[in-house]
């Protein structure tokens, strides 16, 4: 080797040693479906976490439609791509278990967030808030809009969605209490977290239940579509819409009067926290045992319950007084 070649080699080597390429861990964020503003906000939070953690790369993905089959196909691809962790909002609690077990058997850390995978198909589940609290809030908001009596209907996401089904179950418990039994739940319909289907389902409810007073939609897609249907069909003041919505998508509907109030937690924080939780498993600082504390970066820590689930904050209420302020964020 001549002098020039060896100095060149030395320089290259020195540069490599001085700035070792940071090995990044790929963490996949698998959402129920793409094109949903709620998950876009969660993705934003995930990117913030990755920036903070430095050695993480986020793969944001999900099926076009909110189905378990679509998610299974994606997960098989992610397994082949050697991702370190999969963070998923599940379209079905049970159907995803086999593929999640396959991923975990290959050392991939699986965390569900937002909508849970059954306990044996993940290491932990991060819920945005307590299910009981959400169910209670949905009923309270409906009563605030229409009073203590009358017909109400639920417009949900997909029929298999773990989170919506848990919240609807909690709502039913609240509605069975004497203090709330004046509200009569006449129907539960599914818009599959697609705007057009949700819109048509809302129209169907208007036709089937002429005395309907409120639509409660525990989905950001459904609640916005139902409010639009109420406006378009000139039912403002006759039928009220409430549920879980994004301020950015609901501000106009609050102004039109179709919606008095709605609630949601911070989807950016939820995405951010989920990545932090997955990272703890990748680095081996979290094992997934009941009672364990999981660090969620700037959001704080959560403690796993007996089912390895943890819940974050209380849902926040929005109405004409604050919706514009938050519409800028999510
Ligand atoms: C939709 C999705 C999501 C749910 C929110 C409230 O965006 O169904 O899973 O948490 O609504």
mmCIF file of N, CA and C in Angstrom, residues 144-214:
data_model
loop_
_atom_site.group_PDB
_atom_site.id
_atom_site.type_symbol
_atom_site.label_atom_id
_atom_site.label_comp_id
_atom_site.label_asym_id
_atom_site.label_seq_id
_atom_site.Cartn_x
_atom_site.Cartn_y
_atom_site.Cartn_z
ATOM 1 N N UNK A 144 -76.198 16.513 28.914
ATOM 2 C CA UNK A 144 -75.992 17.968 28.878
ATOM 3 C C UNK A 144 -76.629 18.573 27.624
ATOM 4 N N UNK A 145 -76.643 17.802 26.549
ATOM 5 C CA UNK A 145 -77.189 18.320 25.287
ATOM 6 C C UNK A 145 -78.707 18.217 25.225
ATOM 7 N N UNK A 146 -79.259 17.080 25.655
ATOM 8 C CA UNK A 146 -80.696 16.843 25.412
ATOM 9 C C UNK A 146 -81.534 16.708 26.684
ATOM 10 N N UNK A 147 -80.910 16.684 27.838
ATOM 11 C CA UNK A 147 -81.661 16.459 29.070
ATOM 12 C C UNK A 147 -81.648 14.992 29.452
ATOM 13 N N UNK A 148 -82.465 14.665 30.458
ATOM 14 C CA UNK A 148 -82.363 13.327 31.057
ATOM 15 C C UNK A 148 -83.240 12.274 30.391
ATOM 16 N N UNK A 149 -84.059 12.678 29.423
ATOM 17 C CA UNK A 149 -84.938 11.689 28.795
ATOM 18 C C UNK A 149 -84.857 11.771 27.270
ATOM 19 N N UNK A 150 -85.215 10.648 26.648
ATOM 20 C CA UNK A 150 -85.285 10.635 25.184
ATOM 21 C C UNK A 150 -84.491 9.507 24.564
ATOM 22 N N UNK A 151 -84.696 9.354 23.255
ATOM 23 C CA UNK A 151 -84.022 8.276 22.525
ATOM 24 C C UNK A 151 -82.636 8.716 22.068
ATOM 25 N N UNK A 152 -81.674 7.833 22.292
ATOM 26 C CA UNK A 152 -80.316 8.100 21.814
ATOM 27 C C UNK A 152 -79.821 6.880 21.040
ATOM 28 N N UNK A 153 -78.889 7.114 20.125
ATOM 29 C CA UNK A 153 -78.287 6.008 19.377
ATOM 30 C C UNK A 153 -76.782 6.168 19.389
ATOM 31 N N UNK A 154 -76.099 5.054 19.258
ATOM 32 C CA UNK A 154 -74.633 5.086 19.174
ATOM 33 C C UNK A 154 -74.225 4.850 17.727
ATOM 34 N N UNK A 155 -73.346 5.707 17.238
ATOM 35 C CA UNK A 155 -72.713 5.485 15.936
ATOM 36 C C UNK A 155 -71.248 5.192 16.226
ATOM 37 N N UNK A 156 -70.866 3.925 16.057
ATOM 38 C CA UNK A 156 -69.523 3.499 16.462
ATOM 39 C C UNK A 156 -68.583 3.394 15.261
ATOM 40 N N UNK A 157 -67.415 2.841 15.515
ATOM 41 C CA UNK A 157 -66.421 2.614 14.461
ATOM 42 C C UNK A 157 -66.720 1.239 13.850
ATOM 43 N N UNK A 158 -65.793 0.266 13.969
ATOM 44 C CA UNK A 158 -66.113 -1.072 13.451
ATOM 45 C C UNK A 158 -66.719 -1.921 14.567
ATOM 46 N N UNK A 159 -67.414 -2.969 14.168
ATOM 47 C CA UNK A 159 -68.100 -3.816 15.153
ATOM 48 C C UNK A 159 -67.128 -4.580 16.044
ATOM 49 N N UNK A 160 -65.877 -4.744 15.582
ATOM 50 C CA UNK A 160 -64.902 -5.514 16.375
ATOM 51 C C UNK A 160 -63.921 -4.635 17.154
ATOM 52 N N UNK A 161 -64.011 -3.332 17.002
ATOM 53 C CA UNK A 161 -63.019 -2.450 17.642
ATOM 54 C C UNK A 161 -63.011 -2.637 19.160
ATOM 55 N N UNK A 162 -61.856 -2.985 19.704
ATOM 56 C CA UNK A 162 -61.758 -3.255 21.139
ATOM 57 C C UNK A 162 -62.150 -2.036 21.961
ATOM 58 N N UNK A 163 -61.608 -0.881 21.563
ATOM 59 C CA UNK A 163 -61.829 0.307 22.400
ATOM 60 C C UNK A 163 -63.291 0.754 22.370
ATOM 61 N N UNK A 164 -63.857 0.922 21.179
ATOM 62 C CA UNK A 164 -65.249 1.372 21.125
ATOM 63 C C UNK A 164 -66.176 0.385 21.835
ATOM 64 N N UNK A 165 -65.933 -0.912 21.666
ATOM 65 C CA UNK A 165 -66.814 -1.881 22.317
ATOM 66 C C UNK A 165 -66.719 -1.783 23.842
ATOM 67 N N UNK A 166 -65.527 -1.537 24.338
ATOM 68 C CA UNK A 166 -65.369 -1.390 25.796
ATOM 69 C C UNK A 166 -66.110 -0.137 26.278
ATOM 70 N N UNK A 167 -66.012 0.943 25.509
ATOM 71 C CA UNK A 167 -66.675 2.186 25.930
ATOM 72 C C UNK A 167 -68.197 2.055 25.853
ATOM 73 N N UNK A 168 -68.683 1.362 24.821
ATOM 74 C CA UNK A 168 -70.136 1.175 24.683
ATOM 75 C C UNK A 168 -70.648 0.321 25.852
ATOM 76 N N UNK A 169 -69.885 -0.700 26.229
ATOM 77 C CA UNK A 169 -70.276 -1.547 27.366
ATOM 78 C C UNK A 169 -70.375 -0.690 28.635
ATOM 79 N N UNK A 170 -69.409 0.199 28.818
ATOM 80 C CA UNK A 170 -69.441 1.073 30.009
ATOM 81 C C UNK A 170 -70.626 2.035 29.948
ATOM 82 N N UNK A 171 -70.917 2.534 28.755
ATOM 83 C CA UNK A 171 -72.081 3.429 28.590
ATOM 84 C C UNK A 171 -73.359 2.721 28.995
ATOM 85 N N UNK A 172 -73.472 1.460 28.572
ATOM 86 C CA UNK A 172 -74.681 0.689 28.882
ATOM 87 C C UNK A 172 -74.831 0.510 30.384
ATOM 88 N N UNK A 173 -73.710 0.310 31.073
ATOM 89 C CA UNK A 173 -73.749 0.180 32.532
ATOM 90 C C UNK A 173 -74.275 1.475 33.149
ATOM 91 N N UNK A 174 -73.786 2.594 32.646
ATOM 92 C CA UNK A 174 -74.219 3.892 33.190
ATOM 93 C C UNK A 174 -75.703 4.112 32.883
ATOM 94 N N UNK A 175 -76.113 3.789 31.656
ATOM 95 C CA UNK A 175 -77.515 4.002 31.259
ATOM 96 C C UNK A 175 -78.479 3.115 32.055
ATOM 97 N N UNK A 176 -77.961 2.016 32.602
ATOM 98 C CA UNK A 176 -78.818 1.118 33.390
ATOM 99 C C UNK A 176 -79.042 1.658 34.805
ATOM 100 N N UNK A 177 -78.263 2.639 35.209
ATOM 101 C CA UNK A 177 -78.435 3.216 36.553
ATOM 102 C C UNK A 177 -79.683 4.086 36.583
ATOM 103 N N UNK A 178 -80.437 4.037 37.689
ATOM 104 C CA UNK A 178 -81.691 4.804 37.774
ATOM 105 C C UNK A 178 -81.519 6.284 37.402
ATOM 106 N N UNK A 179 -80.408 6.873 37.760
ATOM 107 C CA UNK A 179 -80.193 8.299 37.494
ATOM 108 C C UNK A 179 -80.122 8.611 35.997
ATOM 109 N N UNK A 180 -79.850 7.602 35.185
ATOM 110 C CA UNK A 180 -79.664 7.853 33.743
ATOM 111 C C UNK A 180 -80.619 7.046 32.868
ATOM 112 N N UNK A 181 -81.527 6.312 33.504
ATOM 113 C CA UNK A 181 -82.344 5.371 32.724
ATOM 114 C C UNK A 181 -83.400 6.068 31.859
ATOM 115 N N UNK A 182 -83.521 7.392 31.976
ATOM 116 C CA UNK A 182 -84.447 8.131 31.112
ATOM 117 C C UNK A 182 -83.969 8.189 29.672
ATOM 118 N N UNK A 183 -82.678 8.015 29.485
ATOM 119 C CA UNK A 183 -82.148 7.962 28.119
ATOM 120 C C UNK A 183 -82.303 6.539 27.608
ATOM 121 N N UNK A 184 -82.927 6.401 26.469
ATOM 122 C CA UNK A 184 -83.177 5.058 25.925
ATOM 123 C C UNK A 184 -82.260 4.832 24.721
ATOM 124 N N UNK A 185 -81.377 3.855 24.849
ATOM 125 C CA UNK A 185 -80.475 3.530 23.737
ATOM 126 C C UNK A 185 -81.232 2.657 22.738
ATOM 127 N N UNK A 186 -81.584 3.243 21.585
ATOM 128 C CA UNK A 186 -82.434 2.525 20.634
ATOM 129 C C UNK A 186 -81.641 1.727 19.602
ATOM 130 N N UNK A 187 -80.388 2.088 19.375
ATOM 131 C CA UNK A 187 -79.640 1.385 18.323
ATOM 132 C C UNK A 187 -78.136 1.648 18.435
ATOM 133 N N UNK A 188 -77.354 0.656 18.019
ATOM 134 C CA UNK A 188 -75.909 0.844 17.876
ATOM 135 C C UNK A 188 -75.571 0.504 16.424
ATOM 136 N N UNK A 189 -75.040 1.465 15.686
ATOM 137 C CA UNK A 189 -74.691 1.217 14.281
ATOM 138 C C UNK A 189 -73.197 1.476 14.078
ATOM 139 N N UNK A 190 -72.667 0.983 12.952
ATOM 140 C CA UNK A 190 -71.221 1.012 12.734
ATOM 141 C C UNK A 190 -70.858 1.704 11.426
ATOM 142 N N UNK A 191 -70.074 2.734 11.521
ATOM 143 C CA UNK A 191 -69.633 3.464 10.323
ATOM 144 C C UNK A 191 -68.244 3.058 9.877
ATOM 145 N N UNK A 192 -67.640 2.096 10.602
ATOM 146 C CA UNK A 192 -66.332 1.520 10.235
ATOM 147 C C UNK A 192 -65.198 2.535 10.120
ATOM 148 N N UNK A 193 -65.327 3.652 10.820
ATOM 149 C CA UNK A 193 -64.317 4.719 10.761
ATOM 150 C C UNK A 193 -64.070 5.185 9.332
ATOM 151 N N UNK A 194 -65.141 5.130 8.519
ATOM 152 C CA UNK A 194 -65.117 5.729 7.179
ATOM 153 C C UNK A 194 -66.160 6.843 7.190
ATOM 154 N N UNK A 195 -65.768 8.002 6.688
ATOM 155 C CA UNK A 195 -66.680 9.151 6.742
ATOM 156 C C UNK A 195 -67.987 8.883 5.997
ATOM 157 N N UNK A 196 -67.869 8.355 4.767
ATOM 158 C CA UNK A 196 -69.093 8.190 3.965
ATOM 159 C C UNK A 196 -70.039 7.158 4.567
ATOM 160 N N UNK A 197 -69.478 6.051 5.056
ATOM 161 C CA UNK A 197 -70.358 5.029 5.655
ATOM 162 C C UNK A 197 -70.971 5.580 6.951
ATOM 163 N N UNK A 198 -70.184 6.293 7.737
ATOM 164 C CA UNK A 198 -70.691 6.860 8.994
ATOM 165 C C UNK A 198 -71.828 7.847 8.705
ATOM 166 N N UNK A 199 -71.643 8.637 7.657
ATOM 167 C CA UNK A 199 -72.651 9.636 7.254
ATOM 168 C C UNK A 199 -73.968 8.933 6.892
ATOM 169 N N UNK A 200 -73.839 7.866 6.101
ATOM 170 C CA UNK A 200 -75.042 7.123 5.694
ATOM 171 C C UNK A 200 -75.716 6.445 6.887
ATOM 172 N N UNK A 201 -74.912 5.952 7.810
ATOM 173 C CA UNK A 201 -75.486 5.315 9.006
ATOM 174 C C UNK A 201 -76.257 6.350 9.837
ATOM 175 N N UNK A 202 -75.724 7.561 9.906
ATOM 176 C CA UNK A 202 -76.425 8.626 10.639
ATOM 177 C C UNK A 202 -77.755 8.934 9.957
ATOM 178 N N UNK A 203 -77.731 9.037 8.633
ATOM 179 C CA UNK A 203 -78.981 9.275 7.893
ATOM 180 C C UNK A 203 -79.993 8.145 8.155
ATOM 181 N N UNK A 204 -79.485 6.919 8.211
ATOM 182 C CA UNK A 204 -80.345 5.766 8.478
ATOM 183 C C UNK A 204 -81.017 5.891 9.845
ATOM 184 N N UNK A 205 -80.253 6.394 10.815
ATOM 185 C CA UNK A 205 -80.824 6.569 12.160
ATOM 186 C C UNK A 205 -81.945 7.617 12.141
ATOM 187 N N UNK A 206 -81.746 8.700 11.371
ATOM 188 C CA UNK A 206 -82.795 9.740 11.305
ATOM 189 C C UNK A 206 -84.101 9.128 10.802
ATOM 190 N N UNK A 207 -83.972 8.270 9.793
ATOM 191 C CA UNK A 207 -85.163 7.659 9.182
ATOM 192 C C UNK A 207 -85.823 6.663 10.118
ATOM 193 N N UNK A 208 -84.993 5.805 10.731
ATOM 194 C CA UNK A 208 -85.555 4.732 11.557
ATOM 195 C C UNK A 208 -86.120 5.235 12.886
ATOM 196 N N UNK A 209 -85.557 6.334 13.385
ATOM 197 C CA UNK A 209 -85.976 6.811 14.715
ATOM 198 C C UNK A 209 -86.359 8.287 14.653
ATOM 199 N N UNK A 210 -87.597 8.563 14.259
ATOM 200 C CA UNK A 210 -88.029 9.960 14.093
ATOM 201 C C UNK A 210 -87.973 10.769 15.395
ATOM 202 N N UNK A 211 -87.976 10.061 16.540
ATOM 203 C CA UNK A 211 -87.920 10.798 17.814
ATOM 204 C C UNK A 211 -86.509 10.875 18.391
ATOM 205 N N UNK A 212 -85.548 10.496 17.590
ATOM 206 C CA UNK A 212 -84.169 10.466 18.089
ATOM 207 C C UNK A 212 -83.721 11.853 18.554
ATOM 208 N N UNK A 213 -83.098 11.882 19.754
ATOM 209 C CA UNK A 213 -82.639 13.178 20.277
ATOM 210 C C UNK A 213 -81.131 13.350 20.182
ATOM 211 N N UNK A 214 -80.401 12.234 20.253
ATOM 212 C CA UNK A 214 -78.938 12.384 20.215
ATOM 213 C C UNK A 214 -78.268 11.198 19.560
#
